CSV table of N, CA and C in Angstrom, one decimal:
chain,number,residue,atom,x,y,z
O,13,UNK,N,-32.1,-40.5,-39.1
O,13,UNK,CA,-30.9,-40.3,-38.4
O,13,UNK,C,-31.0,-38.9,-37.7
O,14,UNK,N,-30.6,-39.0,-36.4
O,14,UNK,CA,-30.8,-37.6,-35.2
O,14,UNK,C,-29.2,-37.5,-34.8
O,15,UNK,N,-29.1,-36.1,-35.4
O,15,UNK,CA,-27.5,-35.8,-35.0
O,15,UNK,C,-27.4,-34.7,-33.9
O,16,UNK,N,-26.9,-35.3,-32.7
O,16,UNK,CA,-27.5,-34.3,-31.4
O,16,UNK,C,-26.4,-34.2,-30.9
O,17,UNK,N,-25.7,-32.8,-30.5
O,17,UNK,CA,-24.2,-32.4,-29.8
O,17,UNK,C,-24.5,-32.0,-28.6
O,18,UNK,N,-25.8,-32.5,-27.6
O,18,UNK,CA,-26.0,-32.5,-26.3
O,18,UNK,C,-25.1,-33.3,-25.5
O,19,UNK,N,-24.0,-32.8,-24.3
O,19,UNK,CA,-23.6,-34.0,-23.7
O,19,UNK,C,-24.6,-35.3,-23.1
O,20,UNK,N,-25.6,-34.9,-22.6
O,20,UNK,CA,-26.7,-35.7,-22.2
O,20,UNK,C,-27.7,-36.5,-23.5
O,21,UNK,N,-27.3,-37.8,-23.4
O,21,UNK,CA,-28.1,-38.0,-25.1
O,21,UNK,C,-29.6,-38.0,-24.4
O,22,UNK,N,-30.4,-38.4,-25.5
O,22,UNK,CA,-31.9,-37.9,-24.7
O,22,UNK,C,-32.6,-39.0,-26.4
O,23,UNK,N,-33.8,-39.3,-26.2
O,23,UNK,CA,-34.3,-40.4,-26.6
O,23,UNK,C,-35.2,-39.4,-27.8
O,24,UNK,N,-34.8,-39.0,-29.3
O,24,UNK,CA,-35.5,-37.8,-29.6
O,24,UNK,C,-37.4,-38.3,-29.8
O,25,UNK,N,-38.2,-37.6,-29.8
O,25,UNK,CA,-39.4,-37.8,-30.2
O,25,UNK,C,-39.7,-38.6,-31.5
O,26,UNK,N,-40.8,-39.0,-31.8
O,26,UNK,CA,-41.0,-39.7,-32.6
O,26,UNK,C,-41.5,-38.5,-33.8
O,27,UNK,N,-41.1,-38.7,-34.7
O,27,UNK,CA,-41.5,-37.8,-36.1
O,27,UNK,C,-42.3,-38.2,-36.9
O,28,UNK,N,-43.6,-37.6,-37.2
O,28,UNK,CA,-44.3,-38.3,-38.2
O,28,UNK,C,-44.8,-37.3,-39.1
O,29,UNK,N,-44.4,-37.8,-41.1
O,29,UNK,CA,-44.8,-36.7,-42.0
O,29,UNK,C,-46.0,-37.6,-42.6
O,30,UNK,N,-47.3,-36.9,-42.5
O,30,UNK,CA,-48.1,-37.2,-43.3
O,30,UNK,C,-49.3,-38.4,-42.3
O,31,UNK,N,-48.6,-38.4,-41.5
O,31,UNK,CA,-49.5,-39.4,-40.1
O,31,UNK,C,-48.5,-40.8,-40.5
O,32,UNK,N,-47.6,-40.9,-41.4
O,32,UNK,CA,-46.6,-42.2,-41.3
O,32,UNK,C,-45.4,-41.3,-40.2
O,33,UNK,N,-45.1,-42.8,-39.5
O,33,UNK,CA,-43.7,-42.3,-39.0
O,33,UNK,C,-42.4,-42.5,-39.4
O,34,UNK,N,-41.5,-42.0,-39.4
O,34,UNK,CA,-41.0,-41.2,-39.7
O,34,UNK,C,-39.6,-42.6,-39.2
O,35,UNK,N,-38.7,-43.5,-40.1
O,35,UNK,CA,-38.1,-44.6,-39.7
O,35,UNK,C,-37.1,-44.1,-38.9
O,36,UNK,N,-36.1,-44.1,-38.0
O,36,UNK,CA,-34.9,-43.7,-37.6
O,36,UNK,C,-33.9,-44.4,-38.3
O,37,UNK,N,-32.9,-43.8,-38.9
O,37,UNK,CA,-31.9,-44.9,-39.2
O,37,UNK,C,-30.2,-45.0,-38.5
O,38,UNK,N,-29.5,-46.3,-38.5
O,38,UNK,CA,-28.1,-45.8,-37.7
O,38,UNK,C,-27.3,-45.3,-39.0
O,39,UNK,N,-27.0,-45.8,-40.3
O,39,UNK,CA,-26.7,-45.5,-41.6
O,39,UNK,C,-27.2,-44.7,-42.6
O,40,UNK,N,-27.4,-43.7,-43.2
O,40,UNK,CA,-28.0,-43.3,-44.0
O,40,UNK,C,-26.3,-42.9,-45.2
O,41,UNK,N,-27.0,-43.5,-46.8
O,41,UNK,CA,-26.2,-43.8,-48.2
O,41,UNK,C,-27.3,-42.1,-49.1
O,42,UNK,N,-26.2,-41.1,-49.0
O,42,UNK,CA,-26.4,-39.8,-49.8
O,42,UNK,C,-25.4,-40.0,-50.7
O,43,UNK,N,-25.8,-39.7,-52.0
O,43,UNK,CA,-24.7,-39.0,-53.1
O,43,UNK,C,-23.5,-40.3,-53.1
O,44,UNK,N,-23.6,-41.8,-52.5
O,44,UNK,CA,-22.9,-42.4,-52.8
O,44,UNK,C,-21.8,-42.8,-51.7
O,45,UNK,N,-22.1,-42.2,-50.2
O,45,UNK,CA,-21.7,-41.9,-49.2
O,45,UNK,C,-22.5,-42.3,-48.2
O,46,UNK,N,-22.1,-43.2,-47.0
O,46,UNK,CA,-22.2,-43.7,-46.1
O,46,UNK,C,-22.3,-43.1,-45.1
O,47,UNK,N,-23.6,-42.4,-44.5
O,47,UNK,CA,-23.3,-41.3,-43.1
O,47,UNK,C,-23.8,-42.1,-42.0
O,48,UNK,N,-22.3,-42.4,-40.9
O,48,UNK,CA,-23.7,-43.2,-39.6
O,48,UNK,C,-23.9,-41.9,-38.4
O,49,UNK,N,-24.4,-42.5,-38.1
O,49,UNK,CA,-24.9,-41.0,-36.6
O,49,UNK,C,-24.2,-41.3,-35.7
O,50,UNK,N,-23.3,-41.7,-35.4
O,50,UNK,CA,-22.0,-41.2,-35.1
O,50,UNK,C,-21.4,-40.2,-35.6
O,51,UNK,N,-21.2,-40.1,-36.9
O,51,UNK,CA,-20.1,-38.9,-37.7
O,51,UNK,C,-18.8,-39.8,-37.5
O,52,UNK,N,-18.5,-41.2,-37.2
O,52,UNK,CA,-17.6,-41.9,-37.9
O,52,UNK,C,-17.6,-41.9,-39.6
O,53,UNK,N,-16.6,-42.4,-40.4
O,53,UNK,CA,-16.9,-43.0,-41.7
O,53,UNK,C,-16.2,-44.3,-41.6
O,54,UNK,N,-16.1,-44.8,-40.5
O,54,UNK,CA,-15.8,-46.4,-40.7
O,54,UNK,C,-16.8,-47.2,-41.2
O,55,UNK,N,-18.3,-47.1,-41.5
O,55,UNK,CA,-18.9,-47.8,-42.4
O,55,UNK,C,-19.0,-47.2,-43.8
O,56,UNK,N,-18.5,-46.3,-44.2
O,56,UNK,CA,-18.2,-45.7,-45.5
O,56,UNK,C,-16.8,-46.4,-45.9
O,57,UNK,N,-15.7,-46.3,-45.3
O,57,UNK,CA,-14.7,-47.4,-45.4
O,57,UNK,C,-14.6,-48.4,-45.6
O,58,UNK,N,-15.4,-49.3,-44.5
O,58,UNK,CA,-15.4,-50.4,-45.2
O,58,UNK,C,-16.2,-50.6,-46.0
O,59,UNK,N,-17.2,-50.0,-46.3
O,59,UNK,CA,-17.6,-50.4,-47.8
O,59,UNK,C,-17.1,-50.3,-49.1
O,60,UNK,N,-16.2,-49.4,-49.0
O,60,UNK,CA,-15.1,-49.1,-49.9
O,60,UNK,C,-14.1,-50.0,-49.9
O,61,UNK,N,-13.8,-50.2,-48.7
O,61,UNK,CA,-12.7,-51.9,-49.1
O,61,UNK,C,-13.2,-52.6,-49.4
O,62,UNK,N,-14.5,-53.2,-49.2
O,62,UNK,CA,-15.2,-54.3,-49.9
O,62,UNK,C,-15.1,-54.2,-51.0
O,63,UNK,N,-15.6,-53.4,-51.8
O,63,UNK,CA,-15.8,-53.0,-53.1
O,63,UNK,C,-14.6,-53.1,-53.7
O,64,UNK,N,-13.5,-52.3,-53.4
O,64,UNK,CA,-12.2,-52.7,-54.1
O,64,UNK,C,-11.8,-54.1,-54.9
O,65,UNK,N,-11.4,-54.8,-54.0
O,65,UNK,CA,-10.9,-56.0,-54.0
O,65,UNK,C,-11.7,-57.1,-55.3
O,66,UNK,N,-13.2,-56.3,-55.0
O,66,UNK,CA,-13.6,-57.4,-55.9
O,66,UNK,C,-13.9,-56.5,-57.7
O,67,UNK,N,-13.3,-55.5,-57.7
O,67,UNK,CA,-12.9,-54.9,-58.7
O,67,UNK,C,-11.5,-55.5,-59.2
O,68,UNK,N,-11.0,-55.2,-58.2
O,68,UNK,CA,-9.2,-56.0,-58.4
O,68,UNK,C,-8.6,-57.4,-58.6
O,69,UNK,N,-10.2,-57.8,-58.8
O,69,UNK,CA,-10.2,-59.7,-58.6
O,69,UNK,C,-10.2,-59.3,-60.8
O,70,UNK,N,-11.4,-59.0,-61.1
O,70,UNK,CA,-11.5,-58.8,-62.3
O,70,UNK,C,-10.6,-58.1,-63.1
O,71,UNK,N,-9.9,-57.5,-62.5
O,71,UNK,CA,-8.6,-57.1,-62.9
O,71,UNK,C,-7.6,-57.9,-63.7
O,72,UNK,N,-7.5,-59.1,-62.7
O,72,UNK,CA,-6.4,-59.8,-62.6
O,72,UNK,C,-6.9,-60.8,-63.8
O,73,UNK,N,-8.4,-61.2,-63.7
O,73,UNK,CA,-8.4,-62.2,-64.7
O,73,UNK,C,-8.5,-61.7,-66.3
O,74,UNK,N,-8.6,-60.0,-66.6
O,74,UNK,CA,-8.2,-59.9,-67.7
O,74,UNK,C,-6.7,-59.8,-67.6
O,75,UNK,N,-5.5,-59.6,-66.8
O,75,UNK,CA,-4.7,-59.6,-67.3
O,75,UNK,C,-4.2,-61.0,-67.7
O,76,UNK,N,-4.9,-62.3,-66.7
O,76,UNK,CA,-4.3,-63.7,-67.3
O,76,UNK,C,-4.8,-63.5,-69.3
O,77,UNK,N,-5.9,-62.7,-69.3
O,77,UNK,CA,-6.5,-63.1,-70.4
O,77,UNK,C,-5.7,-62.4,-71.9
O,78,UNK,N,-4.6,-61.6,-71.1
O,78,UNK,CA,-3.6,-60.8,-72.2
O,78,UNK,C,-4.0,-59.5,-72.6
O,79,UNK,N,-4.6,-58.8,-72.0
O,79,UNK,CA,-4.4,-57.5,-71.9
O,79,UNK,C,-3.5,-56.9,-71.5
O,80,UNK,N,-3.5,-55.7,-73.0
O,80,UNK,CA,-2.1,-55.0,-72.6
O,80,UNK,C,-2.2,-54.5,-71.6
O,81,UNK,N,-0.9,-53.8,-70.6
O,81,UNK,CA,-0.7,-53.3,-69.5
O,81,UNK,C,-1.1,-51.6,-70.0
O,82,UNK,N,-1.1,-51.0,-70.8
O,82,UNK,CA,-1.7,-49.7,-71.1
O,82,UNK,C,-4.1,-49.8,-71.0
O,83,UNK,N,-4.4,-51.2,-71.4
O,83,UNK,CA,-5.5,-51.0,-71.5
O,83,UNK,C,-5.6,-51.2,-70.0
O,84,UNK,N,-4.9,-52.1,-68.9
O,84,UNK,CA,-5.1,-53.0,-68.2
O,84,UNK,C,-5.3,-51.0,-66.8
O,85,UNK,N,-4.2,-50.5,-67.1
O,85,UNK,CA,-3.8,-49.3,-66.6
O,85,UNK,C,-5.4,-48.5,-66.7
O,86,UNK,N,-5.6,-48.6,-68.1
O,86,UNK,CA,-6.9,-47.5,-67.8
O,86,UNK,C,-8.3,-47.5,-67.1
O,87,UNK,N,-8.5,-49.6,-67.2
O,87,UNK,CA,-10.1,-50.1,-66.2
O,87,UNK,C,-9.3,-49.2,-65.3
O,88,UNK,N,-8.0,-50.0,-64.6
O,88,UNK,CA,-7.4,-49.7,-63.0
O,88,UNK,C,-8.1,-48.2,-62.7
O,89,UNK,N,-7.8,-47.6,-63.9
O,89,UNK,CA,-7.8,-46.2,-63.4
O,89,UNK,C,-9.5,-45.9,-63.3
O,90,UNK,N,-10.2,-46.4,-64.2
O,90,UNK,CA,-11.7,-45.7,-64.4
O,90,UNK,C,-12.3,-46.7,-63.1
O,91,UNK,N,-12.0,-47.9,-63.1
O,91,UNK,CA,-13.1,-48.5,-62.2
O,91,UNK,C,-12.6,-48.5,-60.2
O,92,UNK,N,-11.4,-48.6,-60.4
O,92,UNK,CA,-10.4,-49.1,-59.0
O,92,UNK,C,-10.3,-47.8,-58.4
O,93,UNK,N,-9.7,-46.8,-58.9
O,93,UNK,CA,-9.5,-45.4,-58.4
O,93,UNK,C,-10.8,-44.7,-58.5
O,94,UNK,N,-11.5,-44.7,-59.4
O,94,UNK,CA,-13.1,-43.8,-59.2
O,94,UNK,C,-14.0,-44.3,-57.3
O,95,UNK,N,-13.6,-45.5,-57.2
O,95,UNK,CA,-14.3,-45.9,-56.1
O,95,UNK,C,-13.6,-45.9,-54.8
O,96,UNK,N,-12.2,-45.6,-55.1
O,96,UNK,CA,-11.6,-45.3,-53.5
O,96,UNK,C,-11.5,-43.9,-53.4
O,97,UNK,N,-12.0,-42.8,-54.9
O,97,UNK,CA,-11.5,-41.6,-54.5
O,97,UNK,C,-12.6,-40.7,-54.8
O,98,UNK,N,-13.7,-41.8,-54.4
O,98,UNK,CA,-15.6,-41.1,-54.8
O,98,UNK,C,-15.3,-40.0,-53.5
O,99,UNK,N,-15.9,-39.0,-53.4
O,99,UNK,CA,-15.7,-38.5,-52.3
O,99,UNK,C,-15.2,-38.3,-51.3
O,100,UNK,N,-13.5,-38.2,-51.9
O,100,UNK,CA,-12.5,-38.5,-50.9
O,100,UNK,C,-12.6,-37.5,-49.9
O,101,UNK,N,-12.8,-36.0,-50.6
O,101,UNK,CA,-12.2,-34.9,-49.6
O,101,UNK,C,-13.3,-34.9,-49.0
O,102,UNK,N,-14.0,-35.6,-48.9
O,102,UNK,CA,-15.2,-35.6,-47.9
O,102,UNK,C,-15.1,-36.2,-46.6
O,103,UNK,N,-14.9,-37.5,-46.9
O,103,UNK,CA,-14.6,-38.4,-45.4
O,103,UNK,C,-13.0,-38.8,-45.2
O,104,UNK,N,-11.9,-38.1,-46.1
O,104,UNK,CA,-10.4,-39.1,-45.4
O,104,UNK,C,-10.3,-38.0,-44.7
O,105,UNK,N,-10.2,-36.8,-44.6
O,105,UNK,CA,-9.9,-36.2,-43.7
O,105,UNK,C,-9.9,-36.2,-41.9
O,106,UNK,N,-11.2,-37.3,-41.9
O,106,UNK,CA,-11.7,-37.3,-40.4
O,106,UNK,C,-12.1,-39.1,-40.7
O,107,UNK,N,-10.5,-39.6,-41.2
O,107,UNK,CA,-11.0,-41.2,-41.6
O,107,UNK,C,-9.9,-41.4,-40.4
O,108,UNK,N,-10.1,-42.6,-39.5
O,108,UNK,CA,-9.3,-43.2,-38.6
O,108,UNK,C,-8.1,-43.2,-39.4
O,109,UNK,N,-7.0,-44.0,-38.4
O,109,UNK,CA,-5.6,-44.3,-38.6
O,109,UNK,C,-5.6,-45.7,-39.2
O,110,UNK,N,-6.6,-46.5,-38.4
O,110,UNK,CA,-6.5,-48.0,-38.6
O,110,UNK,C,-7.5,-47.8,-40.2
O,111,UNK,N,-8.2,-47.2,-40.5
O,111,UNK,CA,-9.2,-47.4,-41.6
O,111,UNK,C,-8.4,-46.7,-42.5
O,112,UNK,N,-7.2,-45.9,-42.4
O,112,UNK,CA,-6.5,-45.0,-43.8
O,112,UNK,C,-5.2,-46.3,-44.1
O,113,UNK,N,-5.2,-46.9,-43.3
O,113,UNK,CA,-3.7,-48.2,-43.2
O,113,UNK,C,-4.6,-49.5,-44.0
O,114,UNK,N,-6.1,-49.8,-43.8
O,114,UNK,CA,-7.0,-50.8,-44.4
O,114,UNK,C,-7.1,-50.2,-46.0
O,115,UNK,N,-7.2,-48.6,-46.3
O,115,UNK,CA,-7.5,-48.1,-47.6
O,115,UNK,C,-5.6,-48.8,-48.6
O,116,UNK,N,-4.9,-48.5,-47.6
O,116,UNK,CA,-3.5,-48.6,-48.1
O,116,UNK,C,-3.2,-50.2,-48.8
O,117,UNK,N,-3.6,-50.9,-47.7
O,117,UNK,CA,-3.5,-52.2,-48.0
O,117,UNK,C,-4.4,-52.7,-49.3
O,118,UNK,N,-5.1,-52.4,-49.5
O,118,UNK,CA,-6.1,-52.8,-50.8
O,118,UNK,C,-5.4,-52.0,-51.7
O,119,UNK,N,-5.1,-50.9,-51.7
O,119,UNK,CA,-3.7,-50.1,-53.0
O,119,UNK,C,-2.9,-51.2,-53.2
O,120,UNK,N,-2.2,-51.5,-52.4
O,120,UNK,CA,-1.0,-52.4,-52.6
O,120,UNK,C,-1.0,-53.6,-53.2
O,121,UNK,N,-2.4,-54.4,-53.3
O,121,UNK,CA,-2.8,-55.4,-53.9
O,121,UNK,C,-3.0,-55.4,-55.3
């Protein structure tokens, strides 16, 4: 990934360590974190709404299964909330309008 604040974009050279080259990527996944070369985090988002929902699916089938609402509270908390608030202060701050209203909707579910 080549992060270039030139107004004129420019095609960067090819990089090679070791006589291999060196892959370019559009995505690159640090520390759990989604960086595209843009410096969007709309692919960090939605991989985080992915992920939700199918946390929140298993949710639901222990509660048909009779778990109490105190145990039911704590997964919510360890598994549901750990992964929408992995590195929050990292990317909501510079997260779209339309991607902070997509994070909202999966809360409300």
């Amino acid at each position: 990934m080549v992060v270039d604040f030139r107004r004129r974009s420019h095609t960067p050279p090819a990089l090679f360590i070791g006589g291999a080259a060196v892959e370019m990527l559009s995505t690159w996944k640090y520390l759990g974190l989604l960086i595209s070369n843009d410096l969007t985090w709309a692919t960090n988002t939605a991989s985080i709404i992915k992920k939700a929902p199918q946390c929140l699916y298993f949710l639901r089938r222990l509660k048909r299964a009779g778990l109490s609402p105190a145990v039911l509270n704590s997964i919510y908390r360890c598994v549901v909330e750990s992964i929408m608030t992995s590195s929050i202060t990292v990317w909501y701050g510079n997260c779209s309008e339309a991607d902070r209203k997509a994070l909202q909707q999966v809360l409300k579910e």
